[in-house]
Amino acid sequence: MKVFGICASPRNNTTEYVLSYALDELNKDGFETEIFTCQGKDIKPCMHCDYCLENKRCIIDDDMGYVYEGLQSADGIILATPIQSGGISSNLSSIMDRTRALEAIDYNLLRGKIGMSIAVGGDRTGGQDFAHLKNVTYFMIHGIIPVSGGPFGSNLGASFWSNDSLDDIKNDDYGMESLNRTLFEFKNFLNKYI
């Protein structure tokens, strides 16, 4: 089974660290993984021009092509976002909007895949839950089955407090517990439903 992870941070730092950790753990359990990082990539916003509805592809030619391929080939999808203005990053918002082109090809293209959310905030309560809710909403719209870590500390996904420091996120034991719980459920869902 394959898991495609999207790091929606414009930087190569805390969010990528957490997502890479998650993918490494999945690798240890025999899952094939792939990561796409937004750092240094050209991802333009959706123009909602409806070109994709008629032509079955996006009119914009940029690095979204890698995302389209990764989403289509994956059984599981992990969306990892830094918190920006109390929610998901602008990179992730653009990616979500641009997957409309995949739905134009086949309405059921993403349906039945398993989805997991990771949110990394500079503050403990900087908007992680709002980011998770956006990710879960995205999953539901596209027929992706959202997975949480359960009702005790990982209600919507894995939440981290980075304090804007790689050293601090490595010491965020609570965040790591939420990630491990969510990964446990994510693997269970992949094994049961895929």
Short mmCIF file of C-alpha atoms in Angstrom, two decimals:
data_model
loop_
_atom_site.label_atom_id
_atom_site.label_comp_id
_atom_site.label_asym_id
_atom_site.label_seq_id
_atom_site.Cartn_x
_atom_site.Cartn_y
_atom_site.Cartn_z
CA MET A 1 0.00 0.00 0.00
CA LYS A 2 1.16 3.51 -0.75
CA VAL A 3 0.87 6.65 1.36
CA PHE A 4 1.33 10.09 -0.16
CA GLY A 5 2.26 12.87 2.25
CA ILE A 6 1.94 16.56 1.43
CA CYS A 7 4.02 19.02 3.44
CA ALA A 8 2.23 22.32 2.83
CA SER A 9 4.87 24.51 4.43
CA PRO A 10 6.79 27.07 2.39
CA ARG A 11 9.80 26.23 4.59
CA ASN A 12 11.83 23.08 5.15
CA ASN A 13 11.51 22.88 8.92
CA THR A 14 9.06 21.69 11.59
CA THR A 15 6.11 20.51 9.48
CA GLU A 16 8.37 18.54 7.18
CA TYR A 17 10.14 17.01 10.19
CA VAL A 18 6.85 15.72 11.63
CA LEU A 19 5.56 14.42 8.29
CA SER A 20 8.88 12.70 7.55
CA TYR A 21 8.75 11.04 10.97
CA ALA A 22 5.22 9.76 10.22
CA LEU A 23 6.24 8.42 6.81
CA ASP A 24 9.33 6.75 8.28
CA GLU A 25 7.11 4.98 10.84
CA LEU A 26 4.84 3.80 8.05
CA ASN A 27 7.88 2.56 6.09
CA LYS A 28 8.90 0.45 9.08
CA ASP A 29 5.51 -1.25 8.89
CA GLY A 30 5.91 -2.05 5.19
CA PHE A 31 4.04 0.83 3.60
CA GLU A 32 5.46 2.52 0.51
CA THR A 33 5.61 6.27 1.07
CA GLU A 34 6.20 9.41 -0.94
CA ILE A 35 6.51 13.00 0.23
CA PHE A 36 5.74 16.18 -1.65
CA THR A 37 7.01 19.39 -0.08
CA CYS A 38 5.78 22.82 -1.12
CA GLN A 39 9.11 24.39 -0.25
CA GLY A 40 10.54 25.88 -3.43
CA LYS A 41 7.61 24.66 -5.56
CA ASP A 42 5.38 26.64 -7.89
CA ILE A 43 1.75 26.00 -6.93
CA LYS A 44 -0.57 28.63 -8.33
CA PRO A 45 -4.10 29.19 -6.99
CA CYS A 46 -7.12 27.79 -8.80
CA MET A 47 -8.75 30.30 -11.16
CA HIS A 48 -12.05 28.37 -11.11
CA CYS A 49 -12.14 28.88 -14.88
CA ASP A 50 -13.85 25.53 -15.61
CA TYR A 51 -11.19 24.62 -18.20
CA CYS A 52 -10.75 21.26 -16.44
CA LEU A 53 -14.43 20.39 -16.78
CA GLU A 54 -14.22 20.42 -20.56
CA ASN A 55 -10.59 19.38 -21.12
CA LYS A 56 -10.07 16.92 -18.22
CA ARG A 57 -6.90 18.65 -17.08
CA CYS A 58 -5.91 21.87 -15.37
CA ILE A 59 -5.04 24.82 -17.58
CA ILE A 60 -2.20 25.78 -15.21
CA ASP A 61 1.14 24.06 -15.88
CA ASP A 62 3.12 24.08 -12.64
CA ASP A 63 4.32 21.70 -9.92
CA MET A 64 0.76 20.52 -9.18
CA GLY A 65 1.41 17.75 -11.69
CA TYR A 66 3.43 15.90 -9.03
CA VAL A 67 0.55 16.24 -6.58
CA TYR A 68 -1.97 14.91 -9.09
CA GLU A 69 0.19 11.83 -9.68
CA GLY A 70 0.78 11.26 -5.96
CA LEU A 71 -2.88 11.57 -5.01
CA GLN A 72 -4.01 9.21 -7.76
CA SER A 73 -1.50 6.47 -6.94
CA ALA A 74 -1.95 6.62 -3.15
CA ASP A 75 -4.09 4.45 -0.91
CA GLY A 76 -3.57 6.82 2.02
CA ILE A 77 -3.08 10.59 2.07
CA ILE A 78 -1.53 12.68 4.84
CA LEU A 79 -2.04 16.44 4.76
CA ALA A 80 0.52 18.22 6.95
CA THR A 81 0.16 21.97 7.32
CA PRO A 82 1.74 24.72 9.33
CA ILE A 83 -0.78 27.04 10.96
CA GLN A 84 -1.04 30.35 9.14
CA SER A 85 -3.55 32.99 10.28
CA GLY A 86 -5.27 30.41 12.48
CA GLY A 87 -5.77 27.76 9.78
CA ILE A 88 -4.18 25.86 6.91
CA SER A 89 -1.39 27.34 4.81
CA SER A 90 -2.09 29.15 1.57
CA ASN A 91 -0.13 26.37 -0.17
CA LEU A 92 -2.52 23.71 1.09
CA SER A 93 -5.54 25.83 0.21
CA SER A 94 -4.28 26.09 -3.38
CA ILE A 95 -3.64 22.35 -3.57
CA MET A 96 -7.12 21.58 -2.27
CA ASP A 97 -8.75 23.93 -4.78
CA ARG A 98 -6.68 22.63 -7.67
CA THR A 99 -7.71 18.99 -7.11
CA ARG A 100 -10.97 20.02 -8.73
CA ALA A 101 -9.20 19.07 -11.96
CA LEU A 102 -8.93 15.45 -10.74
CA GLU A 103 -12.66 15.36 -10.02
CA ALA A 104 -13.25 16.62 -13.57
CA ILE A 105 -11.41 13.54 -14.90
CA ASP A 106 -13.31 11.11 -12.68
CA TYR A 107 -15.65 12.08 -9.87
CA ASN A 108 -14.63 8.95 -7.92
CA LEU A 109 -10.86 9.26 -8.39
CA LEU A 110 -10.07 9.92 -4.70
CA ARG A 111 -13.09 8.14 -3.23
CA GLY A 112 -12.32 5.42 -0.68
CA LYS A 113 -8.76 6.47 0.07
CA ILE A 114 -7.80 6.99 3.74
CA GLY A 115 -6.90 10.51 4.95
CA MET A 116 -4.99 11.79 7.96
CA SER A 117 -4.30 15.32 9.18
CA ILE A 118 -1.22 16.86 10.82
CA ALA A 119 -1.20 20.48 12.03
CA VAL A 120 1.87 22.30 13.34
CA GLY A 121 1.40 25.61 15.13
CA GLY A 122 3.84 28.09 16.58
CA ASP A 123 1.51 28.22 19.61
CA ARG A 124 -0.13 25.30 21.42
CA THR A 125 -3.59 26.63 20.49
CA GLY A 126 -2.70 28.56 17.35
CA GLY A 127 -5.43 27.12 15.14
CA GLN A 128 -4.58 23.43 14.86
CA ASP A 129 -8.21 22.33 15.31
CA PHE A 130 -9.38 24.72 12.59
CA ALA A 131 -6.73 23.31 10.25
CA HIS A 132 -7.81 19.74 11.04
CA LEU A 133 -11.44 20.63 10.38
CA LYS A 134 -10.52 22.07 6.99
CA ASN A 135 -8.53 18.93 6.15
CA VAL A 136 -11.37 16.66 7.30
CA THR A 137 -13.86 18.70 5.27
CA TYR A 138 -11.62 18.35 2.22
CA PHE A 139 -11.43 14.59 2.76
CA MET A 140 -15.22 14.30 3.05
CA ILE A 141 -15.89 16.39 -0.06
CA HIS A 142 -13.69 14.08 -2.11
CA GLY A 143 -14.90 10.82 -0.58
CA ILE A 144 -11.65 10.25 1.32
CA ILE A 145 -12.21 8.50 4.67
CA PRO A 146 -10.85 10.79 7.44
CA VAL A 147 -9.09 9.17 10.40
CA SER A 148 -8.41 10.68 13.81
CA GLY A 149 -6.35 9.40 16.69
CA GLY A 150 -9.45 8.80 18.79
CA PRO A 151 -11.31 10.76 21.46
CA PHE A 152 -8.46 11.21 23.94
CA GLY A 153 -6.10 13.94 22.77
CA SER A 154 -6.10 13.34 19.02
CA ASN A 155 -9.73 14.05 18.25
CA LEU A 156 -9.15 15.40 14.75
CA GLY A 157 -5.56 14.45 14.01
CA ALA A 158 -2.00 15.02 15.16
CA SER A 159 -1.42 18.48 16.67
CA PHE A 160 1.99 19.98 17.38
CA TRP A 161 3.36 23.05 19.11
CA SER A 162 6.62 23.98 17.43
CA ASN A 163 7.28 27.33 19.12
CA ASP A 164 8.75 28.04 15.66
CA SER A 165 11.75 25.86 16.48
CA LEU A 166 12.87 22.46 15.21
CA ASP A 167 14.41 21.70 18.62
CA ASP A 168 11.13 22.50 20.38
CA ILE A 169 9.02 20.34 18.10
CA LYS A 170 11.36 17.41 18.70
CA ASN A 171 10.63 17.86 22.41
CA ASP A 172 6.85 18.18 22.02
CA ASP A 173 5.95 14.89 23.73
CA TYR A 174 2.23 15.67 23.69
CA GLY A 175 2.32 16.32 19.95
CA MET A 176 4.23 13.11 19.34
CA GLU A 177 1.67 11.15 21.39
CA SER A 178 -1.10 12.62 19.23
CA LEU A 179 0.82 11.63 16.10
CA ASN A 180 1.44 8.07 17.28
CA ARG A 181 -2.24 7.60 18.18
CA THR A 182 -3.33 8.96 14.81
CA LEU A 183 -0.80 6.84 12.92
CA PHE A 184 -2.03 3.75 14.76
CA GLU A 185 -5.61 4.36 13.61
CA PHE A 186 -4.47 5.36 10.10
CA LYS A 187 -2.63 2.05 9.69
CA ASN A 188 -5.64 0.14 11.04
CA PHE A 189 -7.94 1.81 8.52
CA LEU A 190 -5.54 1.18 5.63
CA ASN A 191 -5.22 -2.49 6.56
CA LYS A 192 -8.95 -2.93 7.07
CA TYR A 193 -10.42 -0.98 4.16
CA ILE A 194 -7.81 -1.02 1.37
#
